[in-house]
Amino acid sequence: MKHTIMIRTMTIMKPADILKAMEVTEELAERMGFLPYDCLFLRLATEEACMNAYEYCQKVQKLPFRVFWKIDEGQLMIVVKQQGGCFSITNHDTVNTGPRGRGLQLIAHIVDDVYVKQEGNNVLFCMCKCKKK
C-alpha cells in the first residue's frame, strides 16, 4: 500500500507569503536530501507557480489560494490550489522570447511531472520531483 504523508499546507494572501512558501519548499527538499542545485530550482518552481496563481487570483478577486506539500516514497509534490478554471500546460522545445509565459515552461523543465486537474470550483497545479536513487 502506498503511504502519502501531508507535510505542510499554507494560505497565500500576499507576496510575502510566497517567499515563505519558497522557503518551505527549499527546507523540505533539503530534508529529503535533494542536491543544492535541485533545491534552488524547486524553490524557483514554487515561486513561478505561486506568482501565477497570485496574479490570477488578485485579478479575479479570488484570493487567498493554498499551497500543499507532500512527500511520498522519495517524491516531493507541491500543489497550488486556487479557484478558477482549468488551464493547459504544453512543453515546448522552442524558446519563448515574449514578455510573459515562460514560467510554466520553466516549471515543466525543473520537475519530473507537472499536471493540472479540476476539482469542483478549484484548479490544482501539481508539480512532482523524484529524488534520484
Short mmCIF file of C-alpha atoms in Angstrom, two decimals:
data_model
loop_
_atom_site.label_atom_id
_atom_site.label_comp_id
_atom_site.label_asym_id
_atom_site.label_seq_id
_atom_site.Cartn_x
_atom_site.Cartn_y
_atom_site.Cartn_z
CA MET A 1 0.00 0.00 0.00
CA LYS A 2 1.27 3.43 -0.97
CA HIS A 3 1.68 5.76 2.02
CA THR A 4 1.42 9.53 1.47
CA ILE A 5 2.25 11.98 4.20
CA MET A 6 0.90 15.52 4.07
CA ILE A 7 3.76 17.62 5.34
CA ARG A 8 2.55 21.18 5.20
CA THR A 9 -0.16 23.49 3.91
CA MET A 10 -0.13 27.25 3.66
CA THR A 11 -2.58 30.00 2.73
CA ILE A 12 -1.22 32.68 0.40
CA MET A 13 -2.67 36.18 0.77
CA LYS A 14 0.24 38.45 -0.19
CA PRO A 15 3.64 38.33 -1.93
CA ALA A 16 5.46 37.91 1.42
CA ASP A 17 3.59 34.61 1.84
CA ILE A 18 5.07 33.43 -1.46
CA LEU A 19 8.56 33.97 -0.05
CA LYS A 20 7.61 31.80 2.92
CA ALA A 21 6.28 29.11 0.55
CA MET A 22 9.59 29.16 -1.32
CA GLU A 23 11.43 28.66 1.98
CA VAL A 24 9.18 25.71 2.91
CA THR A 25 9.91 24.06 -0.44
CA GLU A 26 13.63 24.53 -0.06
CA GLU A 27 13.59 23.25 3.54
CA LEU A 28 11.63 20.11 2.62
CA ALA A 29 13.81 19.43 -0.42
CA GLU A 30 16.96 19.78 1.70
CA ARG A 31 15.48 17.46 4.35
CA MET A 32 14.76 14.87 1.66
CA GLY A 33 18.38 15.03 0.52
CA PHE A 34 17.97 16.77 -2.83
CA LEU A 35 21.16 18.33 -4.17
CA PRO A 36 21.53 22.10 -3.56
CA TYR A 37 21.02 22.66 -7.30
CA ASP A 38 17.66 20.85 -7.20
CA CYS A 39 16.63 22.69 -4.01
CA LEU A 40 17.23 26.04 -5.70
CA PHE A 41 15.25 25.06 -8.79
CA LEU A 42 12.36 23.64 -6.73
CA ARG A 43 12.28 26.97 -4.89
CA LEU A 44 12.10 28.73 -8.28
CA ALA A 45 9.30 26.42 -9.47
CA THR A 46 7.34 27.25 -6.29
CA GLU A 47 7.83 30.96 -6.89
CA GLU A 48 6.65 30.75 -10.50
CA ALA A 49 3.58 28.65 -9.67
CA CYS A 50 2.61 30.87 -6.74
CA MET A 51 3.14 34.12 -8.64
CA ASN A 52 0.95 32.85 -11.50
CA ALA A 53 -1.78 31.90 -9.01
CA TYR A 54 -1.40 35.17 -7.09
CA GLU A 55 -1.68 37.33 -10.21
CA TYR A 56 -4.71 35.41 -11.45
CA CYS A 57 -6.48 35.33 -8.08
CA GLN A 58 -5.81 39.02 -7.47
CA LYS A 59 -7.15 39.92 -10.93
CA VAL A 60 -10.40 37.98 -10.44
CA GLN A 61 -10.65 38.83 -6.72
CA LYS A 62 -10.38 35.21 -5.54
CA LEU A 63 -7.56 35.47 -3.01
CA PRO A 64 -6.42 33.62 -1.00
CA PHE A 65 -5.12 30.42 -2.54
CA ARG A 66 -3.38 27.46 -0.90
CA VAL A 67 -0.15 25.53 -1.31
CA PHE A 68 0.28 21.91 -0.17
CA TRP A 69 3.48 19.90 0.12
CA LYS A 70 3.50 16.10 0.21
CA ILE A 71 6.35 13.64 0.49
CA ASP A 72 5.64 10.20 -0.94
CA GLU A 73 8.32 7.50 -1.24
CA GLY A 74 11.17 9.84 -2.21
CA GLN A 75 8.98 12.19 -4.21
CA LEU A 76 8.21 15.80 -3.31
CA MET A 77 4.86 17.03 -4.56
CA ILE A 78 3.95 20.72 -4.48
CA VAL A 79 0.30 21.55 -5.19
CA VAL A 80 -1.07 25.05 -5.74
CA LYS A 81 -4.85 25.10 -5.28
CA GLN A 82 -6.83 28.10 -6.47
CA GLN A 83 -10.37 28.92 -7.50
CA GLY A 84 -10.87 29.12 -11.23
CA GLY A 85 -10.92 27.23 -14.46
CA CYS A 86 -8.52 24.64 -15.72
CA PHE A 87 -5.63 25.59 -17.99
CA SER A 88 -3.24 23.50 -20.02
CA ILE A 89 0.49 23.02 -19.86
CA THR A 90 2.35 22.40 -23.07
CA ASN A 91 6.01 21.56 -23.06
CA HIS A 92 7.74 23.35 -25.95
CA ASP A 93 11.31 22.94 -27.06
CA THR A 94 11.32 26.39 -28.62
CA VAL A 95 12.43 29.38 -26.58
CA ASN A 96 9.74 31.88 -25.64
CA THR A 97 11.22 35.36 -26.01
CA GLY A 98 7.95 37.20 -25.31
CA PRO A 99 7.38 39.33 -22.22
CA ARG A 100 5.28 36.65 -20.46
CA GLY A 101 4.54 32.94 -20.46
CA ARG A 102 7.88 31.36 -19.62
CA GLY A 103 7.01 30.30 -16.06
CA LEU A 104 5.01 27.17 -16.89
CA GLN A 105 7.61 26.11 -19.45
CA LEU A 106 10.36 26.62 -16.86
CA ILE A 107 8.47 24.60 -14.25
CA ALA A 108 7.94 21.74 -16.73
CA HIS A 109 11.72 21.53 -17.23
CA ILE A 110 12.50 21.66 -13.47
CA VAL A 111 10.16 18.97 -12.17
CA ASP A 112 9.72 15.36 -13.28
CA ASP A 113 5.94 15.58 -13.65
CA VAL A 114 3.56 18.51 -13.84
CA TYR A 115 -0.18 18.43 -14.39
CA VAL A 116 -3.35 20.40 -13.82
CA LYS A 117 -6.64 18.98 -12.63
CA GLN A 118 -10.05 20.48 -12.00
CA GLU A 119 -11.68 19.69 -8.65
CA GLY A 120 -15.09 21.34 -8.38
CA ASN A 121 -14.58 25.13 -8.43
CA ASN A 122 -10.85 24.72 -7.87
CA VAL A 123 -7.90 24.00 -10.09
CA LEU A 124 -4.90 22.10 -8.74
CA PHE A 125 -1.49 22.74 -10.26
CA CYS A 126 0.68 19.77 -9.27
CA MET A 127 4.47 19.60 -9.50
CA CYS A 128 6.37 16.39 -8.64
CA LYS A 129 10.11 15.91 -8.27
CA CYS A 130 11.62 12.49 -7.56
CA LYS A 131 14.79 12.06 -5.58
CA LYS A 132 17.30 10.12 -7.67
CA LYS A 133 18.48 6.90 -6.03
#
